[in-house]
CSV table of C-alpha atoms in Angstrom, one decimal:
chain,number,residue,atom,x,y,z
I,74,UNK,CA,41.8,24.9,34.0
I,75,UNK,CA,38.9,27.1,33.7
I,76,UNK,CA,38.5,26.6,30.1
I,77,UNK,CA,38.5,22.7,30.7
I,78,UNK,CA,35.8,22.8,32.7
I,79,UNK,CA,33.7,25.5,31.1
I,80,UNK,CA,34.1,24.2,27.6
I,81,UNK,CA,36.1,21.1,27.3
I,82,UNK,CA,34.0,18.8,29.9
I,83,UNK,CA,30.5,19.8,28.8
I,84,UNK,CA,31.4,18.6,24.9
I,85,UNK,CA,32.6,15.3,26.0
I,86,UNK,CA,29.9,14.5,28.3
I,87,UNK,CA,27.0,15.9,25.8
I,88,UNK,CA,28.9,13.2,23.5
I,89,UNK,CA,28.7,10.4,25.8
I,90,UNK,CA,25.1,11.1,26.5
I,91,UNK,CA,23.6,11.5,23.5
I,92,UNK,CA,19.9,10.1,23.8
I,93,UNK,CA,19.0,7.3,20.7
I,94,UNK,CA,15.8,7.9,18.8
I,95,UNK,CA,13.4,5.1,20.1
I,96,UNK,CA,11.9,4.4,16.9
I,97,UNK,CA,15.1,3.6,15.4
I,98,UNK,CA,15.7,0.2,16.5
I,99,UNK,CA,13.6,-2.4,17.0
I,100,UNK,CA,14.1,-6.6,17.6
I,101,UNK,CA,12.5,-9.4,15.6
I,102,UNK,CA,10.3,-11.2,17.9
I,103,UNK,CA,11.6,-14.7,16.6
I,104,UNK,CA,15.1,-14.3,17.3
I,105,UNK,CA,15.7,-11.3,18.9
I,106,UNK,CA,17.9,-9.8,16.5
I,107,UNK,CA,18.3,-6.5,16.7
I,108,UNK,CA,17.0,-5.0,13.2
I,109,UNK,CA,17.5,-1.0,12.0
I,110,UNK,CA,13.5,0.1,11.6
I,111,UNK,CA,14.4,1.8,8.1
I,112,UNK,CA,16.0,-1.5,6.8
I,113,UNK,CA,13.2,-4.0,8.0
I,114,UNK,CA,10.0,-1.5,6.6
I,115,UNK,CA,12.4,-1.8,3.6
I,116,UNK,CA,12.5,-5.4,3.6
I,117,UNK,CA,8.5,-5.9,4.1
I,118,UNK,CA,8.7,-6.1,7.7
I,119,UNK,CA,10.3,-9.5,7.4
I,120,UNK,CA,13.6,-10.8,9.4
I,121,UNK,CA,16.4,-10.8,7.0
I,122,UNK,CA,18.3,-13.3,10.0
I,123,UNK,CA,14.8,-15.3,10.7
I,124,UNK,CA,12.3,-15.1,8.0
I,125,UNK,CA,9.9,-14.0,10.4
I,126,UNK,CA,6.7,-12.0,9.1
I,127,UNK,CA,6.1,-9.4,11.8
I,128,UNK,CA,2.9,-7.4,12.1
I,129,UNK,CA,2.3,-5.4,9.3
I,130,UNK,CA,-0.1,-2.5,9.6
I,131,UNK,CA,-3.6,-2.6,7.5
I,132,UNK,CA,-2.4,0.9,5.3
I,133,UNK,CA,1.2,-1.1,4.6
I,134,UNK,CA,-1.1,-4.1,3.4
I,135,UNK,CA,-2.9,-1.9,1.2
I,136,UNK,CA,0.2,-0.3,-0.5
I,137,UNK,CA,1.9,-3.5,-0.6
I,138,UNK,CA,-0.5,-5.2,-2.8
I,139,UNK,CA,-2.1,-2.7,-4.8
I,140,UNK,CA,-0.1,-1.6,-8.1
I,141,UNK,CA,2.2,1.0,-7.4
I,142,UNK,CA,0.4,0.8,-4.4
I,143,UNK,CA,-2.1,3.2,-5.6
I,144,UNK,CA,-5.9,2.5,-3.7
I,145,UNK,CA,-8.7,4.7,-2.8
I,146,UNK,CA,-10.4,3.6,0.5
I,147,UNK,CA,-14.1,3.6,0.7
I,148,UNK,CA,-16.5,5.1,3.6
I,149,UNK,CA,-17.9,2.5,5.5
I,150,UNK,CA,-21.5,2.7,6.9
I,151,UNK,CA,-21.4,4.3,10.4
I,152,UNK,CA,-22.8,1.8,13.2
I,153,UNK,CA,-23.8,1.9,17.5
I,154,UNK,CA,-20.4,2.3,19.5
I,155,UNK,CA,-21.7,0.7,22.4
I,156,UNK,CA,-24.8,-0.8,22.2
I,157,UNK,CA,-24.7,-2.9,25.6
I,158,UNK,CA,-23.2,-0.1,27.5
I,159,UNK,CA,-19.8,-1.9,28.7
I,160,UNK,CA,-17.4,-1.4,31.1
I,161,UNK,CA,-14.9,-3.7,33.1
I,162,UNK,CA,-12.0,-1.7,34.1
I,163,UNK,CA,-12.1,1.1,31.3
I,164,UNK,CA,-15.8,1.8,29.8
I,165,UNK,CA,-15.5,0.4,26.2
I,166,UNK,CA,-15.9,3.7,24.8
I,167,UNK,CA,-12.6,5.3,25.6
I,168,UNK,CA,-11.1,2.1,24.7
I,169,UNK,CA,-12.6,2.5,21.1
I,170,UNK,CA,-11.2,6.8,21.3
I,171,UNK,CA,-8.1,5.4,22.1
I,172,UNK,CA,-8.0,2.8,19.2
I,173,UNK,CA,-9.2,6.0,17.2
I,174,UNK,CA,-6.7,8.1,18.4
I,175,UNK,CA,-3.8,5.8,18.2
I,176,UNK,CA,-4.6,4.4,14.4
I,177,UNK,CA,-6.3,7.0,13.1
I,178,UNK,CA,-9.1,4.4,11.8
I,179,UNK,CA,-12.6,3.4,12.3
I,180,UNK,CA,-12.3,0.2,13.3
I,181,UNK,CA,-11.3,-2.9,12.5
I,182,UNK,CA,-11.6,-3.3,8.7
I,183,UNK,CA,-10.0,-1.0,6.1
I,184,UNK,CA,-12.0,-1.6,2.2
I,185,UNK,CA,-10.6,-0.1,-0.3
I,186,UNK,CA,-10.5,-0.6,-4.3
I,187,UNK,CA,-7.4,-0.7,-6.7
I,188,UNK,CA,-6.3,-2.5,-9.5
I,189,UNK,CA,-3.9,-5.6,-8.9
I,190,UNK,CA,-1.5,-7.1,-11.9
I,191,UNK,CA,-3.7,-4.6,-13.6
I,192,UNK,CA,-7.7,-6.2,-13.0
I,193,UNK,CA,-9.9,-4.1,-10.9
I,194,UNK,CA,-9.9,-5.6,-7.1
I,195,UNK,CA,-11.4,-4.8,-3.6
I,196,UNK,CA,-9.8,-5.7,-1.4
I,197,UNK,CA,-10.4,-6.2,2.8
I,198,UNK,CA,-7.5,-6.0,5.5
I,199,UNK,CA,-8.3,-6.3,8.9
I,200,UNK,CA,-6.2,-4.5,11.7
I,201,UNK,CA,-4.7,-6.4,14.1
I,202,UNK,CA,-3.6,-2.6,15.6
I,203,UNK,CA,-7.1,-1.8,16.2
I,204,UNK,CA,-8.3,-3.5,18.9
I,205,UNK,CA,-6.7,-6.8,18.2
I,206,UNK,CA,-8.6,-6.9,15.0
I,207,UNK,CA,-12.1,-8.0,16.6
I,208,UNK,CA,-15.0,-8.5,15.3
I,209,UNK,CA,-18.1,-6.3,15.9
I,210,UNK,CA,-21.2,-5.3,14.2
I,211,UNK,CA,-19.1,-2.4,12.3
I,212,UNK,CA,-16.7,-5.1,10.9
I,213,UNK,CA,-19.7,-6.6,9.8
I,214,UNK,CA,-20.6,-4.1,8.1
I,215,UNK,CA,-18.2,-2.5,6.6
I,216,UNK,CA,-17.5,-6.9,5.2
I,217,UNK,CA,-20.7,-6.5,3.5
I,218,UNK,CA,-20.0,-3.1,1.9
I,219,UNK,CA,-16.9,-4.6,0.3
I,220,UNK,CA,-19.0,-7.5,-0.9
I,221,UNK,CA,-21.4,-5.0,-2.4
I,222,UNK,CA,-18.7,-3.3,-3.8
I,223,UNK,CA,-17.3,-6.1,-5.1
I,224,UNK,CA,-20.1,-7.1,-7.0
I,225,UNK,CA,-21.0,-3.7,-8.2
I,226,UNK,CA,-17.6,-3.9,-9.7
I,227,UNK,CA,-18.4,-6.6,-10.6
I,228,UNK,CA,-14.4,-7.3,-9.6
I,229,UNK,CA,-13.1,-9.7,-7.0
I,230,UNK,CA,-12.7,-9.4,-3.5
I,231,UNK,CA,-9.5,-10.6,-1.4
I,232,UNK,CA,-9.2,-10.0,2.4
I,233,UNK,CA,-6.5,-9.9,4.5
I,234,UNK,CA,-7.5,-11.7,8.1
I,235,UNK,CA,-5.7,-11.4,11.1
I,236,UNK,CA,-7.7,-11.3,14.5
I,237,UNK,CA,-8.0,-12.3,18.0
I,238,UNK,CA,-12.0,-13.2,17.1
I,239,UNK,CA,-15.2,-12.0,18.1
I,240,UNK,CA,-14.9,-8.6,20.3
I,241,UNK,CA,-16.2,-9.3,23.7
I,242,UNK,CA,-17.2,-6.0,24.6
I,243,UNK,CA,-20.4,-6.2,22.0
I,244,UNK,CA,-21.8,-9.5,23.4
I,245,UNK,CA,-24.3,-11.8,21.2
I,246,UNK,CA,-23.7,-8.8,18.6
I,247,UNK,CA,-20.6,-9.6,17.9
I,248,UNK,CA,-21.3,-13.4,17.3
I,249,UNK,CA,-24.2,-12.2,14.8
I,250,UNK,CA,-21.6,-11.3,12.5
I,251,UNK,CA,-20.2,-14.7,11.8
I,252,UNK,CA,-23.7,-15.2,10.1
I,253,UNK,CA,-24.0,-12.4,8.3
I,254,UNK,CA,-20.6,-12.0,7.1
I,255,UNK,CA,-21.5,-15.4,5.4
I,256,UNK,CA,-24.4,-13.3,3.8
I,257,UNK,CA,-22.4,-11.5,2.0
I,258,UNK,CA,-19.2,-14.5,0.9
I,259,UNK,CA,-23.0,-15.8,-0.5
I,260,UNK,CA,-23.4,-12.6,-2.9
I,261,UNK,CA,-19.9,-13.2,-4.2
I,262,UNK,CA,-21.0,-16.8,-5.1
I,263,UNK,CA,-24.2,-15.9,-6.8
I,264,UNK,CA,-22.2,-13.2,-8.8
I,265,UNK,CA,-20.0,-15.4,-10.1
I,266,UNK,CA,-16.9,-13.5,-8.3
I,267,UNK,CA,-13.9,-15.0,-6.5
I,268,UNK,CA,-13.4,-14.8,-2.7
I,269,UNK,CA,-9.7,-14.6,-1.9
I,270,UNK,CA,-8.5,-15.2,1.4
I,271,UNK,CA,-4.8,-14.6,2.6
I,272,UNK,CA,-4.4,-15.6,5.9
I,273,UNK,CA,-2.0,-13.4,8.2
I,274,UNK,CA,-0.9,-14.1,11.7
I,275,UNK,CA,-2.7,-14.4,13.9
I,276,UNK,CA,-6.6,-15.3,12.9
I,277,UNK,CA,-8.8,-17.4,15.5
I,278,UNK,CA,-11.6,-17.1,17.2
I,279,UNK,CA,-15.1,-16.2,15.1
I,280,UNK,CA,-13.3,-15.1,12.2
I,281,UNK,CA,-11.2,-18.1,11.4
I,282,UNK,CA,-15.4,-20.1,12.0
I,283,UNK,CA,-16.7,-17.7,9.6
I,284,UNK,CA,-15.9,-15.8,6.3
I,285,UNK,CA,-12.0,-17.0,6.7
I,286,UNK,CA,-12.9,-19.8,5.8
I,287,UNK,CA,-15.3,-19.6,3.4
I,288,UNK,CA,-12.9,-18.7,0.5
I,289,UNK,CA,-12.7,-19.9,-3.3
I,290,UNK,CA,-8.4,-19.8,-2.8
I,291,UNK,CA,-6.7,-19.9,1.0
I,292,UNK,CA,-3.6,-18.1,1.1
I,293,UNK,CA,-1.6,-18.0,4.0
I,294,UNK,CA,1.7,-16.0,5.5
I,295,UNK,CA,4.7,-18.4,6.3
I,296,UNK,CA,4.1,-19.5,10.0
I,297,UNK,CA,0.7,-17.4,10.7
I,298,UNK,CA,-1.0,-19.1,13.4
I,299,UNK,CA,-4.5,-20.0,12.0
I,300,UNK,CA,-7.1,-21.1,14.1
I,301,UNK,CA,-10.0,-21.4,16.3
I,302,UNK,CA,-8.9,-21.8,20.1
I,303,UNK,CA,-5.2,-21.4,20.4
I,304,UNK,CA,-2.6,-24.0,21.0
I,305,UNK,CA,-2.4,-23.5,25.1
I,306,UNK,CA,-6.5,-23.8,25.1
I,307,UNK,CA,-6.3,-26.9,23.4
I,308,UNK,CA,-3.1,-28.3,25.2
I,309,UNK,CA,-4.8,-27.9,28.5
I,310,UNK,CA,-8.1,-29.1,27.5
I,311,UNK,CA,-7.2,-32.5,26.4
I,312,UNK,CA,-4.2,-32.9,28.2
I,313,UNK,CA,-2.2,-34.1,25.5
I,314,UNK,CA,1.1,-32.3,23.8
I,315,UNK,CA,0.2,-31.1,20.3
I,316,UNK,CA,1.8,-32.3,17.2
I,317,UNK,CA,4.9,-29.8,16.2
I,318,UNK,CA,3.7,-26.8,14.3
I,319,UNK,CA,-0.1,-27.9,15.5
I,320,UNK,CA,-2.2,-24.7,13.7
I,321,UNK,CA,0.0,-22.9,11.8
I,322,UNK,CA,0.2,-22.3,8.1
I,323,UNK,CA,2.8,-25.1,7.4
I,324,UNK,CA,0.4,-27.8,9.0
I,325,UNK,CA,-2.6,-26.0,7.8
I,326,UNK,CA,-1.6,-26.4,3.7
I,327,UNK,CA,-0.2,-30.1,4.5
I,328,UNK,CA,-3.9,-30.5,6.0
I,329,UNK,CA,-6.0,-29.1,3.0
I,330,UNK,CA,-7.1,-26.4,5.1
I,331,UNK,CA,-4.7,-24.0,3.1
I,332,UNK,CA,-4.0,-24.1,-0.8
I,333,UNK,CA,-1.1,-22.4,-1.0
I,334,UNK,CA,1.9,-20.6,1.3
I,335,UNK,CA,3.2,-17.1,-0.2
I,336,UNK,CA,6.2,-14.6,1.1
I,337,UNK,CA,5.1,-11.6,2.0
I,338,UNK,CA,6.9,-10.1,-0.8
I,339,UNK,CA,5.7,-12.4,-3.5
I,340,UNK,CA,1.9,-12.2,-2.4
I,341,UNK,CA,1.4,-8.8,-5.2
I,342,UNK,CA,2.1,-11.2,-8.0
I,343,UNK,CA,0.6,-14.4,-6.0
I,344,UNK,CA,-2.5,-12.2,-6.2
I,345,UNK,CA,-2.2,-10.5,-9.6
I,346,UNK,CA,-2.1,-14.0,-11.2
I,347,UNK,CA,-5.2,-15.6,-9.0
I,348,UNK,CA,-7.5,-12.7,-9.9
I,349,UNK,CA,-6.6,-12.4,-13.9
I,350,UNK,CA,-7.1,-16.5,-13.4
I,351,UNK,CA,-10.2,-16.7,-11.8
I,352,UNK,CA,-12.2,-13.5,-12.5
I,353,UNK,CA,-14.6,-13.3,-14.7
I,354,UNK,CA,-13.7,-12.4,-18.8
I,355,UNK,CA,-14.7,-10.2,-21.1
I,356,UNK,CA,-14.1,-10.1,-25.1
I,357,UNK,CA,-13.9,-7.1,-27.2
I,358,UNK,CA,-15.7,-6.4,-29.9
I,359,UNK,CA,-15.6,-3.9,-33.0
I,360,UNK,CA,-18.7,-2.4,-33.8
I,361,UNK,CA,-19.3,-1.8,-37.6
I,362,UNK,CA,-18.3,1.9,-38.9
I,363,UNK,CA,-17.7,3.2,-36.0
I,364,UNK,CA,-14.3,1.9,-35.5
I,365,UNK,CA,-15.0,1.9,-31.6
I,366,UNK,CA,-14.2,-1.0,-29.1
I,367,UNK,CA,-17.1,-2.3,-26.8
I,368,UNK,CA,-16.4,-4.7,-23.7
I,369,UNK,CA,-19.0,-7.7,-24.2
I,370,UNK,CA,-19.3,-10.4,-21.3
I,371,UNK,CA,-18.6,-13.7,-22.8
I,372,UNK,CA,-21.6,-15.5,-25.0
I,373,UNK,CA,-23.0,-18.2,-22.7
I,374,UNK,CA,-24.5,-21.0,-25.3
I,375,UNK,CA,-27.2,-23.1,-24.0
I,376,UNK,CA,-26.7,-26.5,-23.1
I,377,UNK,CA,-27.2,-29.2,-25.5
I,378,UNK,CA,-29.9,-32.2,-24.9
I,379,UNK,CA,-29.1,-35.3,-25.3
I,380,UNK,CA,-31.5,-36.8,-27.9
I,381,UNK,CA,-34.8,-38.5,-27.0
I,382,UNK,CA,-34.2,-42.7,-27.3
I,383,UNK,CA,-36.2,-44.5,-28.7
I,384,UNK,CA,-38.0,-47.5,-26.6
I,385,UNK,CA,-36.5,-50.6,-27.6
I,386,UNK,CA,-39.9,-52.7,-26.5
I,387,UNK,CA,-43.1,-51.0,-27.8
I,388,UNK,CA,-45.9,-51.1,-25.4
I,389,UNK,CA,-47.9,-54.0,-24.7
I,390,UNK,CA,-50.9,-54.2,-27.3
I,391,UNK,CA,-49.6,-52.1,-30.0
I,392,UNK,CA,-47.0,-53.5,-32.7
I,393,UNK,CA,-43.9,-51.7,-32.5
I,394,UNK,CA,-43.5,-52.2,-36.6
I,395,UNK,CA,-47.0,-50.2,-37.2
I,396,UNK,CA,-45.9,-48.0,-34.8
I,397,UNK,CA,-42.5,-47.2,-36.8
I,398,UNK,CA,-44.6,-46.9,-39.7
I,399,UNK,CA,-46.9,-44.7,-38.6
I,400,UNK,CA,-43.9,-41.7,-39.1
I,401,UNK,CA,-43.1,-42.8,-42.4
I,402,UNK,CA,-44.6,-41.4,-45.9
I,403,UNK,CA,-48.0,-42.9,-47.4
I,404,UNK,CA,-46.4,-45.4,-50.2
I,405,UNK,CA,-47.3,-45.2,-53.7
I,406,UNK,CA,-50.2,-47.8,-53.6
I,407,UNK,CA,-51.9,-46.2,-50.7
I,408,UNK,CA,-51.2,-43.0,-52.7
I,409,UNK,CA,-52.7,-43.8,-55.6
I,410,UNK,CA,-56.0,-45.2,-53.9
I,411,UNK,CA,-56.4,-42.0,-52.5
I,412,UNK,CA,-56.3,-40.2,-54.9
I,413,UNK,CA,-58.8,-42.2,-56.8
I,414,UNK,CA,-61.6,-41.8,-54.2
I,415,UNK,CA,-60.9,-38.1,-54.1
I,416,UNK,CA,-62.2,-38.0,-58.0
I,417,UNK,CA,-65.5,-40.4,-57.3
I,418,UNK,CA,-66.4,-38.2,-54.8
I,419,UNK,CA,-66.0,-34.9,-56.6
I,420,UNK,CA,-68.5,-36.5,-59.2
């Protein structure tokens, strides 16, 4: 009896009460199906049952986007952390410390460079895991740094947007990032470099009202919310029912705000085609006798001007025949008289 009590019963109890790790399973946010996290991450965080695209971390985006998952993050400028000494239920500085410890990021934008489709590209990813990807001065300065790097490397800029809008803890300073980021986009335009925006769920607020809507090409993930104000706010304001799928990427595609929708697994190939199609090209020139190749920008030929057209009617007081004759060589008779006059003067 003691053997059953002291040995068998504890063994059975340990088997029945074995704890399951919390990080082994997760549920789909759309259909609620249980998913093994290992398989879920291997499938690009896309539900195999309903196709819902879950939220991805900033470093995961970088790894999925660059060739062979190889990229080089850049150091971003440091900004004042709490310009307004803001406090609600918690100090803003404490919120920043918590977010930085949890995400290992300095702020809500990560910038790196590497190759996509074999072409050097600068990529910026908004980190929704850092205070809902909100926009403040640090994000604005990081975006400008990404634009400067793209101009320096003569490379396209790709940005993945995911944000709840401007960061309220930084007040008007966060709103000022809307025109500041627009300046960065203008830098790319003046340099003739492609600017590609990839909308992910959600892209809202001041981000969608500024640099997110200024891309040369707008790509979106399926079923992503893209809006300034959310559907609930609009519904309560206008007091009307909104169309089905309002503010989702498919709705915006039908209404011309999005150029194409690409599933997450197809995004690297899609971006590779876009950057190779839109990026400035170079031609290879072989130096004579050296056997070396030099990369030169494509030759820009001057635009030919149309030939000057002759007026159909001569100005008043002038004979058109005389004006045309003035451009003709002198006839033989006039030439002989001119020669005879020169002989007399010589004599």
